[in-house]
Amino acid sequence: MEELRLEDLLKQINNKEVKRTEPYKPELWYNSFGDCIEFQTKDEAIVADRIDPFLTIYRSADDSTAIGFQLKDVKALMKKHDCNISLIGAQVLNKELMSVAHILIKAYEQKPLTIRKQEGYQEALENLFGKAAMPHGVE
Amino acid sequence: MVKKFFECETIDPGNPSSDRITVKFPFSLIERWKHKEITQFYNVATAKKVLDEPKRIFYGTRALSEGWWCYVGKPDIWYIRESVTSTFPSNKVFAVLLDADFEVYGFRSEPAAEDDPLAPNGWRERYGRLIWKSLD
């Protein structure tokens, strides 16, 4: 079996050999190694804004706007709340968006409820569905 | 399917003064970043620097999963988009996240704590324990 050497990977990085060949397409995906669902609207450096033990908002390093989120402990949350998402490989299918929103809401309902928490979960849902779909003040 | 990994070494949190331990970057995760989140792919180099020279090691990073780790450092530079580098912000730290088997599953910058500029904001409430800290 071919040996994987981190040094070779770091050479590719130092030589800037990897280039994007097509525009970035935001994609909801399941990171099985971290048991988390991730979503980014832009491909740029992330500053993590931890909202609670389950939700982290990804903010732009440029201007602090929300550019995505990470929802952690997905399998445990699904089990606890009897939810079901088809986690196929590293993909969460687009048709599962509503199920992801359902888990987000279940995570939100874990106490304590705070204004910061409400704003964080709203930002995650806005990222997922677009601002038009989540007017402020709707709970 | 056999999992494939890239490997590097870092401080053993169980015995910091002894030999280093091996941590793993899953091949399939790096392939994902290489083709999708390319900025994250480039920041594998930043994560490697942090693992080479961590400043803080935290244990117990998950609410519902036991034994996960967070290695925190202060790199000189990082990648802000694709192959574009920038000086790492003085008011932030870079966190490398690992599961209970010391497999890296992510990394990102976080605001630094006011009470410890080499730890992430809220570290006292977020983590089970601070396991190790550098002398600087």
PDB file of C-alpha atoms in Angstrom:
ATOM      1  CA  MET A   1       0.000   0.000   0.000  1.00  0.00           C
ATOM      2  CA  GLU A   2       1.237   3.489  -0.866  1.00  0.00           C
ATOM      3  CA  GLU A   3       2.713   5.294   2.143  1.00  0.00           C
ATOM      4  CA  LEU A   4       1.028   8.605   2.981  1.00  0.00           C
ATOM      5  CA  ARG A   5       3.600  11.157   4.066  1.00  0.00           C
ATOM      6  CA  LEU A   6       2.525  14.414   5.678  1.00  0.00           C
ATOM      7  CA  GLU A   7       5.775  15.955   4.439  1.00  0.00           C
ATOM      8  CA  ASP A   8       4.617  15.442   0.829  1.00  0.00           C
ATOM      9  CA  LEU A   9       1.302  17.098   1.619  1.00  0.00           C
ATOM     10  CA  LEU A  10       3.064  20.059   3.257  1.00  0.00           C
ATOM     11  CA  LYS A  11       5.230  20.420   0.130  1.00  0.00           C
ATOM     12  CA  GLN A  12       2.060  20.709  -1.982  1.00  0.00           C
ATOM     13  CA  ILE A  13       0.851  23.422   0.394  1.00  0.00           C
ATOM     14  CA  ASN A  14       4.153  25.334   0.499  1.00  0.00           C
ATOM     15  CA  ASN A  15       4.399  25.223  -3.299  1.00  0.00           C
ATOM     16  CA  LYS A  16       0.743  26.351  -3.561  1.00  0.00           C
ATOM     17  CA  GLU A  17       0.064  23.477  -5.931  1.00  0.00           C
ATOM     18  CA  VAL A  18      -3.631  23.100  -5.097  1.00  0.00           C
ATOM     19  CA  LYS A  19      -5.928  25.543  -6.891  1.00  0.00           C
ATOM     20  CA  ARG A  20      -9.684  25.830  -7.088  1.00  0.00           C
ATOM     21  CA  THR A  21     -10.903  24.863 -10.537  1.00  0.00           C
ATOM     22  CA  GLU A  22     -14.557  25.844 -10.141  1.00  0.00           C
ATOM     23  CA  PRO A  23     -16.468  28.328  -7.931  1.00  0.00           C
ATOM     24  CA  TYR A  24     -17.081  27.290  -4.328  1.00  0.00           C
ATOM     25  CA  LYS A  25     -20.482  25.683  -3.840  1.00  0.00           C
ATOM     26  CA  PRO A  26     -21.809  25.696  -0.251  1.00  0.00           C
ATOM     27  CA  GLU A  27     -22.645  22.177   0.822  1.00  0.00           C
ATOM     28  CA  LEU A  28     -24.042  20.735   4.001  1.00  0.00           C
ATOM     29  CA  TRP A  29     -21.893  17.755   4.953  1.00  0.00           C
ATOM     30  CA  TYR A  30     -21.428  15.254   7.728  1.00  0.00           C
ATOM     31  CA  ASN A  31     -17.923  15.038   9.164  1.00  0.00           C
ATOM     32  CA  SER A  32     -17.952  11.453  10.415  1.00  0.00           C
ATOM     33  CA  PHE A  33     -14.569  11.870  12.116  1.00  0.00           C
ATOM     34  CA  GLY A  34     -15.956  14.624  14.327  1.00  0.00           C
ATOM     35  CA  ASP A  35     -19.583  13.440  14.387  1.00  0.00           C
ATOM     36  CA  CYS A  36     -20.626  16.905  13.292  1.00  0.00           C
ATOM     37  CA  ILE A  37     -22.611  18.548  10.527  1.00  0.00           C
ATOM     38  CA  GLU A  38     -20.774  21.400   8.869  1.00  0.00           C
ATOM     39  CA  PHE A  39     -21.859  24.168   6.528  1.00  0.00           C
ATOM     40  CA  GLN A  40     -19.902  27.068   5.039  1.00  0.00           C
ATOM     41  CA  THR A  41     -21.231  29.680   2.645  1.00  0.00           C
ATOM     42  CA  LYS A  42     -17.718  30.868   1.729  1.00  0.00           C
ATOM     43  CA  ASP A  43     -14.379  29.138   1.444  1.00  0.00           C
ATOM     44  CA  GLU A  44     -12.236  31.282   3.696  1.00  0.00           C
ATOM     45  CA  ALA A  45     -10.554  31.182   7.093  1.00  0.00           C
ATOM     46  CA  ILE A  46     -12.915  30.492   9.972  1.00  0.00           C
ATOM     47  CA  VAL A  47     -13.144  32.177  13.342  1.00  0.00           C
ATOM     48  CA  ALA A  48     -15.206  29.954  15.638  1.00  0.00           C
ATOM     49  CA  ASP A  49     -17.895  31.538  17.804  1.00  0.00           C
ATOM     50  CA  ARG A  50     -19.066  28.878  20.247  1.00  0.00           C
ATOM     51  CA  ILE A  51     -22.720  29.357  21.104  1.00  0.00           C
ATOM     52  CA  ASP A  52     -23.247  26.323  23.350  1.00  0.00           C
ATOM     53  CA  PRO A  53     -21.930  22.728  23.640  1.00  0.00           C
ATOM     54  CA  PHE A  54     -23.592  21.798  20.320  1.00  0.00           C
ATOM     55  CA  LEU A  55     -23.498  24.822  18.027  1.00  0.00           C
ATOM     56  CA  THR A  56     -20.518  26.813  16.804  1.00  0.00           C
ATOM     57  CA  ILE A  57     -21.042  29.658  14.357  1.00  0.00           C
ATOM     58  CA  TYR A  58     -18.296  30.077  11.756  1.00  0.00           C
ATOM     59  CA  ARG A  59     -17.454  33.765  11.293  1.00  0.00           C
ATOM     60  CA  SER A  60     -15.465  35.419   8.537  1.00  0.00           C
ATOM     61  CA  ALA A  61     -11.948  36.381   9.615  1.00  0.00           C
ATOM     62  CA  ASP A  62     -12.405  39.521   7.481  1.00  0.00           C
ATOM     63  CA  ASP A  63     -15.586  41.038   8.879  1.00  0.00           C
ATOM     64  CA  SER A  64     -17.020  38.655  11.535  1.00  0.00           C
ATOM     65  CA  THR A  65     -20.188  37.937   9.546  1.00  0.00           C
ATOM     66  CA  ALA A  66     -21.655  34.459   9.980  1.00  0.00           C
ATOM     67  CA  ILE A  67     -20.469  32.255   7.085  1.00  0.00           C
ATOM     68  CA  GLY A  68     -21.586  28.878   8.381  1.00  0.00           C
ATOM     69  CA  PHE A  69     -21.883  26.613  11.373  1.00  0.00           C
ATOM     70  CA  GLN A  70     -20.879  23.338  12.974  1.00  0.00           C
ATOM     71  CA  LEU A  71     -23.382  21.184  14.864  1.00  0.00           C
ATOM     72  CA  LYS A  72     -21.625  18.682  17.161  1.00  0.00           C
ATOM     73  CA  ASP A  73     -22.539  15.354  18.765  1.00  0.00           C
ATOM     74  CA  VAL A  74     -25.013  14.688  15.946  1.00  0.00           C
ATOM     75  CA  LYS A  75     -25.502  10.964  16.549  1.00  0.00           C
ATOM     76  CA  ALA A  76     -26.047  11.482  20.263  1.00  0.00           C
ATOM     77  CA  LEU A  77     -28.536  14.301  19.585  1.00  0.00           C
ATOM     78  CA  MET A  78     -30.412  12.145  17.059  1.00  0.00           C
ATOM     79  CA  LYS A  79     -30.628   9.298  19.547  1.00  0.00           C
ATOM     80  CA  LYS A  80     -31.718  11.544  22.389  1.00  0.00           C
ATOM     81  CA  HIS A  81     -34.467  13.200  20.351  1.00  0.00           C
ATOM     82  CA  ASP A  82     -35.449  10.262  18.159  1.00  0.00           C
ATOM     83  CA  CYS A  83     -34.499  12.131  14.970  1.00  0.00           C
ATOM     84  CA  ASN A  84     -33.255  10.489  11.813  1.00  0.00           C
ATOM     85  CA  ILE A  85     -30.916  11.898   9.178  1.00  0.00           C
ATOM     86  CA  SER A  86     -29.464   9.775   6.402  1.00  0.00           C
ATOM     87  CA  LEU A  87     -25.759  10.317   6.969  1.00  0.00           C
ATOM     88  CA  ILE A  88     -24.413   8.737   3.815  1.00  0.00           C
ATOM     89  CA  GLY A  89     -20.645   8.800   3.681  1.00  0.00           C
ATOM     90  CA  ALA A  90     -19.536  12.388   4.069  1.00  0.00           C
ATOM     91  CA  GLN A  91     -22.751  13.770   2.616  1.00  0.00           C
ATOM     92  CA  VAL A  92     -25.951  15.071   4.100  1.00  0.00           C
ATOM     93  CA  LEU A  93     -28.441  15.030   1.268  1.00  0.00           C
ATOM     94  CA  ASN A  94     -30.120  18.319   0.405  1.00  0.00           C
ATOM     95  CA  LYS A  95     -33.506  16.741   0.973  1.00  0.00           C
ATOM     96  CA  GLU A  96     -32.423  16.324   4.605  1.00  0.00           C
ATOM     97  CA  LEU A  97     -32.219  20.095   5.243  1.00  0.00           C
ATOM     98  CA  MET A  98     -35.446  20.043   7.227  1.00  0.00           C
ATOM     99  CA  SER A  99     -34.154  17.172   9.370  1.00  0.00           C
ATOM    100  CA  VAL A 100     -30.982  19.147  10.085  1.00  0.00           C
ATOM    101  CA  ALA A 101     -33.125  22.146  11.014  1.00  0.00           C
ATOM    102  CA  HIS A 102     -35.125  19.838  13.296  1.00  0.00           C
ATOM    103  CA  ILE A 103     -31.968  18.718  15.121  1.00  0.00           C
ATOM    104  CA  LEU A 104     -30.780  22.334  15.348  1.00  0.00           C
ATOM    105  CA  ILE A 105     -34.067  23.240  17.021  1.00  0.00           C
ATOM    106  CA  LYS A 106     -33.800  20.267  19.402  1.00  0.00           C
ATOM    107  CA  ALA A 107     -30.266  21.337  20.336  1.00  0.00           C
ATOM    108  CA  TYR A 108     -31.551  24.882  20.833  1.00  0.00           C
ATOM    109  CA  GLU A 109     -34.175  23.634  23.272  1.00  0.00           C
ATOM    110  CA  GLN A 110     -31.502  22.282  25.644  1.00  0.00           C
ATOM    111  CA  LYS A 111     -31.382  24.579  28.625  1.00  0.00           C
ATOM    112  CA  PRO A 112     -30.324  27.223  29.461  1.00  0.00           C
ATOM    113  CA  LEU A 113     -32.063  29.423  26.885  1.00  0.00           C
ATOM    114  CA  THR A 114     -30.336  32.776  26.445  1.00  0.00           C
ATOM    115  CA  ILE A 115     -30.553  35.681  24.011  1.00  0.00           C
ATOM    116  CA  ARG A 116     -27.051  34.888  22.737  1.00  0.00           C
ATOM    117  CA  LYS A 117     -28.122  31.302  22.141  1.00  0.00           C
ATOM    118  CA  GLN A 118     -31.285  32.410  20.330  1.00  0.00           C
ATOM    119  CA  GLU A 119     -29.246  34.716  18.077  1.00  0.00           C
ATOM    120  CA  GLY A 120     -26.668  31.998  17.372  1.00  0.00           C
ATOM    121  CA  TYR A 121     -29.235  29.393  16.347  1.00  0.00           C
ATOM    122  CA  GLN A 122     -31.068  31.969  14.246  1.00  0.00           C
ATOM    123  CA  GLU A 123     -27.802  32.747  12.433  1.00  0.00           C
ATOM    124  CA  ALA A 124     -27.279  29.025  11.749  1.00  0.00           C
ATOM    125  CA  LEU A 125     -30.779  28.638  10.320  1.00  0.00           C
ATOM    126  CA  GLU A 126     -30.373  31.817   8.263  1.00  0.00           C
ATOM    127  CA  ASN A 127     -27.170  30.409   6.812  1.00  0.00           C
ATOM    128  CA  LEU A 128     -28.883  27.140   6.030  1.00  0.00           C
ATOM    129  CA  PHE A 129     -32.006  28.511   4.400  1.00  0.00           C
ATOM    130  CA  GLY A 130     -31.091  32.088   3.461  1.00  0.00           C
ATOM    131  CA  LYS A 131     -32.083  35.251   5.270  1.00  0.00           C
ATOM    132  CA  ALA A 132     -35.406  35.578   3.447  1.00  0.00           C
ATOM    133  CA  ALA A 133     -36.613  32.328   4.929  1.00  0.00           C
ATOM    134  CA  MET A 134     -35.955  33.334   8.531  1.00  0.00           C
ATOM    135  CA  PRO A 135     -37.300  36.816   9.283  1.00  0.00           C
ATOM    136  CA  HIS A 136     -36.174  38.221  12.625  1.00  0.00           C
ATOM    137  CA  GLY A 137     -38.653  37.790  15.438  1.00  0.00           C
ATOM    138  CA  VAL A 138     -40.063  34.500  14.174  1.00  0.00           C
ATOM    139  CA  GLU A 139     -39.664  31.726  16.746  1.00  0.00           C
TER     140      GLU A 139
ATOM    141  CA  MET B   1     -12.644  -0.248   4.181  1.00  0.00           C
ATOM    142  CA  VAL B   2      -9.208   0.401   5.679  1.00  0.00           C
ATOM    143  CA  LYS B   3      -8.850   3.961   6.972  1.00  0.00           C
ATOM    144  CA  LYS B   4      -5.760   5.785   5.714  1.00  0.00           C
ATOM    145  CA  PHE B   5      -4.000   8.542   7.605  1.00  0.00           C
ATOM    146  CA  PHE B   6      -1.268  11.133   7.442  1.00  0.00           C
ATOM    147  CA  GLU B   7       0.672  11.131  10.697  1.00  0.00           C
ATOM    148  CA  CYS B   8       2.648  13.610  12.772  1.00  0.00           C
ATOM    149  CA  GLU B   9       3.891  13.822  16.339  1.00  0.00           C
ATOM    150  CA  THR B  10       2.938  15.982  19.261  1.00  0.00           C
ATOM    151  CA  ILE B  11       3.206  16.224  23.033  1.00  0.00           C
ATOM    152  CA  ASP B  12       1.840  13.257  24.961  1.00  0.00           C
ATOM    153  CA  PRO B  13      -0.723  14.797  27.334  1.00  0.00           C
ATOM    154  CA  GLY B  14      -0.410  11.790  29.631  1.00  0.00           C
ATOM    155  CA  ASN B  15       3.340  12.221  29.960  1.00  0.00           C
ATOM    156  CA  PRO B  16       4.439  15.554  28.500  1.00  0.00           C
ATOM    157  CA  SER B  17       8.136  15.169  29.299  1.00  0.00           C
ATOM    158  CA  SER B  18       8.483  11.769  27.587  1.00  0.00           C
ATOM    159  CA  ASP B  19       8.492  10.749  23.920  1.00  0.00           C
ATOM    160  CA  ARG B  20       5.921  12.329  21.647  1.00  0.00           C
ATOM    161  CA  ILE B  21       2.773  10.555  20.524  1.00  0.00           C
ATOM    162  CA  THR B  22       1.468  10.086  16.989  1.00  0.00           C
ATOM    163  CA  VAL B  23      -1.657  11.927  15.902  1.00  0.00           C
ATOM    164  CA  LYS B  24      -3.443  11.216  12.648  1.00  0.00           C
ATOM    165  CA  PHE B  25      -5.046  13.293   9.895  1.00  0.00           C
ATOM    166  CA  PRO B  26      -7.635  11.135   8.097  1.00  0.00           C
ATOM    167  CA  PHE B  27      -6.825  10.904   4.381  1.00  0.00           C
ATOM    168  CA  SER B  28     -10.468  11.101   3.302  1.00  0.00           C
ATOM    169  CA  LEU B  29     -11.023  14.277   5.334  1.00  0.00           C
ATOM    170  CA  ILE B  30      -7.980  15.942   3.802  1.00  0.00           C
ATOM    171  CA  GLU B  31      -9.184  14.892   0.334  1.00  0.00           C
ATOM    172  CA  ARG B  32     -12.563  16.481   1.107  1.00  0.00           C
ATOM    173  CA  TRP B  33     -10.892  19.790   2.069  1.00  0.00           C
ATOM    174  CA  LYS B  34      -8.540  19.620  -0.915  1.00  0.00           C
ATOM    175  CA  HIS B  35     -11.462  19.541  -3.324  1.00  0.00           C
ATOM    176  CA  LYS B  36     -14.069  21.595  -1.442  1.00  0.00           C
ATOM    177  CA  GLU B  37     -12.879  23.788   1.454  1.00  0.00           C
ATOM    178  CA  ILE B  38      -9.448  24.571   0.016  1.00  0.00           C
ATOM    179  CA  THR B  39      -8.607  27.205   2.652  1.00  0.00           C
ATOM    180  CA  GLN B  40      -9.030  24.486   5.276  1.00  0.00           C
ATOM    181  CA  PHE B  41      -6.768  22.218   3.215  1.00  0.00           C
ATOM    182  CA  TYR B  42      -4.020  24.878   3.267  1.00  0.00           C
ATOM    183  CA  ASN B  43      -4.462  25.306   7.011  1.00  0.00           C
ATOM    184  CA  VAL B  44      -3.416  21.682   7.541  1.00  0.00           C
ATOM    185  CA  ALA B  45       0.054  23.290   7.572  1.00  0.00           C
ATOM    186  CA  THR B  46      -1.098  25.660  10.343  1.00  0.00           C
ATOM    187  CA  ALA B  47      -2.539  22.757  12.339  1.00  0.00           C
ATOM    188  CA  LYS B  48       0.747  20.880  11.968  1.00  0.00           C
ATOM    189  CA  LYS B  49       2.637  23.897  13.391  1.00  0.00           C
ATOM    190  CA  VAL B  50       0.292  24.002  16.374  1.00  0.00           C
ATOM    191  CA  LEU B  51       0.753  20.277  17.013  1.00  0.00           C
ATOM    192  CA  ASP B  52       4.524  20.756  16.757  1.00  0.00           C
ATOM    193  CA  GLU B  53       4.436  23.469  19.382  1.00  0.00           C
ATOM    194  CA  PRO B  54       1.174  23.547  21.347  1.00  0.00           C
ATOM    195  CA  LYS B  55       0.640  26.121  24.084  1.00  0.00           C
ATOM    196  CA  ARG B  56      -2.328  24.524  25.830  1.00  0.00           C
ATOM    197  CA  ILE B  57      -3.871  21.024  25.802  1.00  0.00           C
ATOM    198  CA  PHE B  58      -7.476  20.565  26.925  1.00  0.00           C
ATOM    199  CA  TYR B  59      -9.365  17.357  27.618  1.00  0.00           C
ATOM    200  CA  GLY B  60     -13.105  16.730  27.568  1.00  0.00           C
ATOM    201  CA  THR B  61     -14.253  18.949  24.729  1.00  0.00           C
ATOM    202  CA  ARG B  62     -17.619  17.322  24.008  1.00  0.00           C
ATOM    203  CA  ALA B  63     -20.837  17.365  26.019  1.00  0.00           C
ATOM    204  CA  LEU B  64     -22.025  13.907  24.939  1.00  0.00           C
ATOM    205  CA  SER B  65     -18.797  12.143  23.869  1.00  0.00           C
ATOM    206  CA  GLU B  66     -16.013  11.137  26.247  1.00  0.00           C
ATOM    207  CA  GLY B  67     -12.303  11.678  25.857  1.00  0.00           C
ATOM    208  CA  TRP B  68     -11.920  14.247  23.081  1.00  0.00           C
ATOM    209  CA  TRP B  69      -9.015  16.694  22.914  1.00  0.00           C
ATOM    210  CA  CYS B  70      -8.155  20.246  21.893  1.00  0.00           C
ATOM    211  CA  TYR B  71      -4.568  21.358  21.230  1.00  0.00           C
ATOM    212  CA  VAL B  72      -4.190  25.141  21.103  1.00  0.00           C
ATOM    213  CA  GLY B  73      -1.356  27.228  19.696  1.00  0.00           C
ATOM    214  CA  LYS B  74      -0.333  30.554  18.319  1.00  0.00           C
ATOM    215  CA  PRO B  75       1.058  30.173  14.768  1.00  0.00           C
ATOM    216  CA  ASP B  76       2.946  33.043  13.093  1.00  0.00           C
ATOM    217  CA  ILE B  77       0.919  32.863   9.896  1.00  0.00           C
ATOM    218  CA  TRP B  78      -2.211  31.173   8.595  1.00  0.00           C
ATOM    219  CA  TYR B  79      -4.112  30.873   5.350  1.00  0.00           C
ATOM    220  CA  ILE B  80      -7.056  33.265   5.065  1.00  0.00           C
ATOM    221  CA  ARG B  81      -8.256  32.001   1.676  1.00  0.00           C
ATOM    222  CA  GLU B  82      -6.966  29.322  -0.638  1.00  0.00           C
ATOM    223  CA  SER B  83      -3.208  29.864  -0.823  1.00  0.00           C
ATOM    224  CA  VAL B  84      -3.186  33.423   0.609  1.00  0.00           C
ATOM    225  CA  THR B  85      -1.282  33.787   3.884  1.00  0.00           C
ATOM    226  CA  SER B  86      -1.635  36.444   6.554  1.00  0.00           C
ATOM    227  CA  THR B  87      -0.116  37.193   9.935  1.00  0.00           C
ATOM    228  CA  PHE B  88      -2.066  35.292  12.569  1.00  0.00           C
ATOM    229  CA  PRO B  89      -4.146  37.770  14.631  1.00  0.00           C
ATOM    230  CA  SER B  90      -2.702  38.600  18.051  1.00  0.00           C
ATOM    231  CA  ASN B  91      -6.138  38.379  19.713  1.00  0.00           C
ATOM    232  CA  LYS B  92      -6.849  34.842  18.480  1.00  0.00           C
ATOM    233  CA  VAL B  93      -5.615  31.294  19.046  1.00  0.00           C
ATOM    234  CA  PHE B  94      -5.648  28.336  16.676  1.00  0.00           C
ATOM    235  CA  ALA B  95      -7.402  25.214  17.962  1.00  0.00           C
ATOM    236  CA  VAL B  96      -6.801  21.694  16.608  1.00  0.00           C
ATOM    237  CA  LEU B  97      -9.604  19.270  17.497  1.00  0.00           C
ATOM    238  CA  LEU B  98      -9.017  15.547  18.031  1.00  0.00           C
ATOM    239  CA  ASP B  99     -11.175  12.593  18.969  1.00  0.00           C
ATOM    240  CA  ALA B 100     -10.428  10.057  21.691  1.00  0.00           C
ATOM    241  CA  ASP B 101      -8.105   8.124  19.327  1.00  0.00           C
ATOM    242  CA  PHE B 102      -6.044  11.260  18.591  1.00  0.00           C
ATOM    243  CA  GLU B 103      -7.446  11.586  15.090  1.00  0.00           C
ATOM    244  CA  VAL B 104      -7.746  15.207  13.925  1.00  0.00           C
ATOM    245  CA  TYR B 105     -11.263  16.051  12.763  1.00  0.00           C
ATOM    246  CA  GLY B 106     -10.993  19.830  12.452  1.00  0.00           C
ATOM    247  CA  PHE B 107      -9.227  23.064  13.311  1.00  0.00           C
ATOM    248  CA  ARG B 108     -10.021  26.778  13.328  1.00  0.00           C
ATOM    249  CA  SER B 109      -9.124  30.070  14.933  1.00  0.00           C
ATOM    250  CA  GLU B 110     -10.963  31.252  18.014  1.00  0.00           C
ATOM    251  CA  PRO B 111     -10.943  34.473  20.033  1.00  0.00           C
ATOM    252  CA  ALA B 112      -8.347  34.296  22.810  1.00  0.00           C
ATOM    253  CA  ALA B 113      -9.504  34.331  26.422  1.00  0.00           C
ATOM    254  CA  GLU B 114      -9.074  37.533  28.411  1.00  0.00           C
ATOM    255  CA  ASP B 115      -7.705  35.623  31.421  1.00  0.00           C
ATOM    256  CA  ASP B 116      -5.283  33.560  29.305  1.00  0.00           C
ATOM    257  CA  PRO B 117      -4.281  34.837  25.834  1.00  0.00           C
ATOM    258  CA  LEU B 118      -3.018  31.370  24.868  1.00  0.00           C
ATOM    259  CA  ALA B 119      -6.383  29.679  25.525  1.00  0.00           C
ATOM    260  CA  PRO B 120      -9.708  29.955  23.672  1.00  0.00           C
ATOM    261  CA  ASN B 121     -12.403  32.229  25.009  1.00  0.00           C
ATOM    262  CA  GLY B 122     -14.567  30.492  27.635  1.00  0.00           C
ATOM    263  CA  TRP B 123     -12.103  27.654  28.198  1.00  0.00           C
ATOM    264  CA  ARG B 124     -12.980  27.284  31.893  1.00  0.00           C
ATOM    265  CA  GLU B 125     -16.636  26.505  31.135  1.00  0.00           C
ATOM    266  CA  ARG B 126     -16.097  24.620  27.882  1.00  0.00           C
ATOM    267  CA  TYR B 127     -13.532  21.986  28.738  1.00  0.00           C
ATOM    268  CA  GLY B 128     -13.288  19.261  31.314  1.00  0.00           C
ATOM    269  CA  ARG B 129      -9.676  19.980  32.182  1.00  0.00           C
ATOM    270  CA  LEU B 130      -6.579  21.943  31.203  1.00  0.00           C
ATOM    271  CA  ILE B 131      -4.084  19.072  30.951  1.00  0.00           C
ATOM    272  CA  TRP B 132      -0.906  20.885  29.999  1.00  0.00           C
ATOM    273  CA  LYS B 133       0.388  24.410  29.412  1.00  0.00           C
ATOM    274  CA  SER B 134       3.645  25.684  27.954  1.00  0.00           C
ATOM    275  CA  LEU B 135       6.019  27.632  30.136  1.00  0.00           C
ATOM    276  CA  ASP B 136       5.826  30.838  28.051  1.00  0.00           C
TER     277      ASP B 136
END
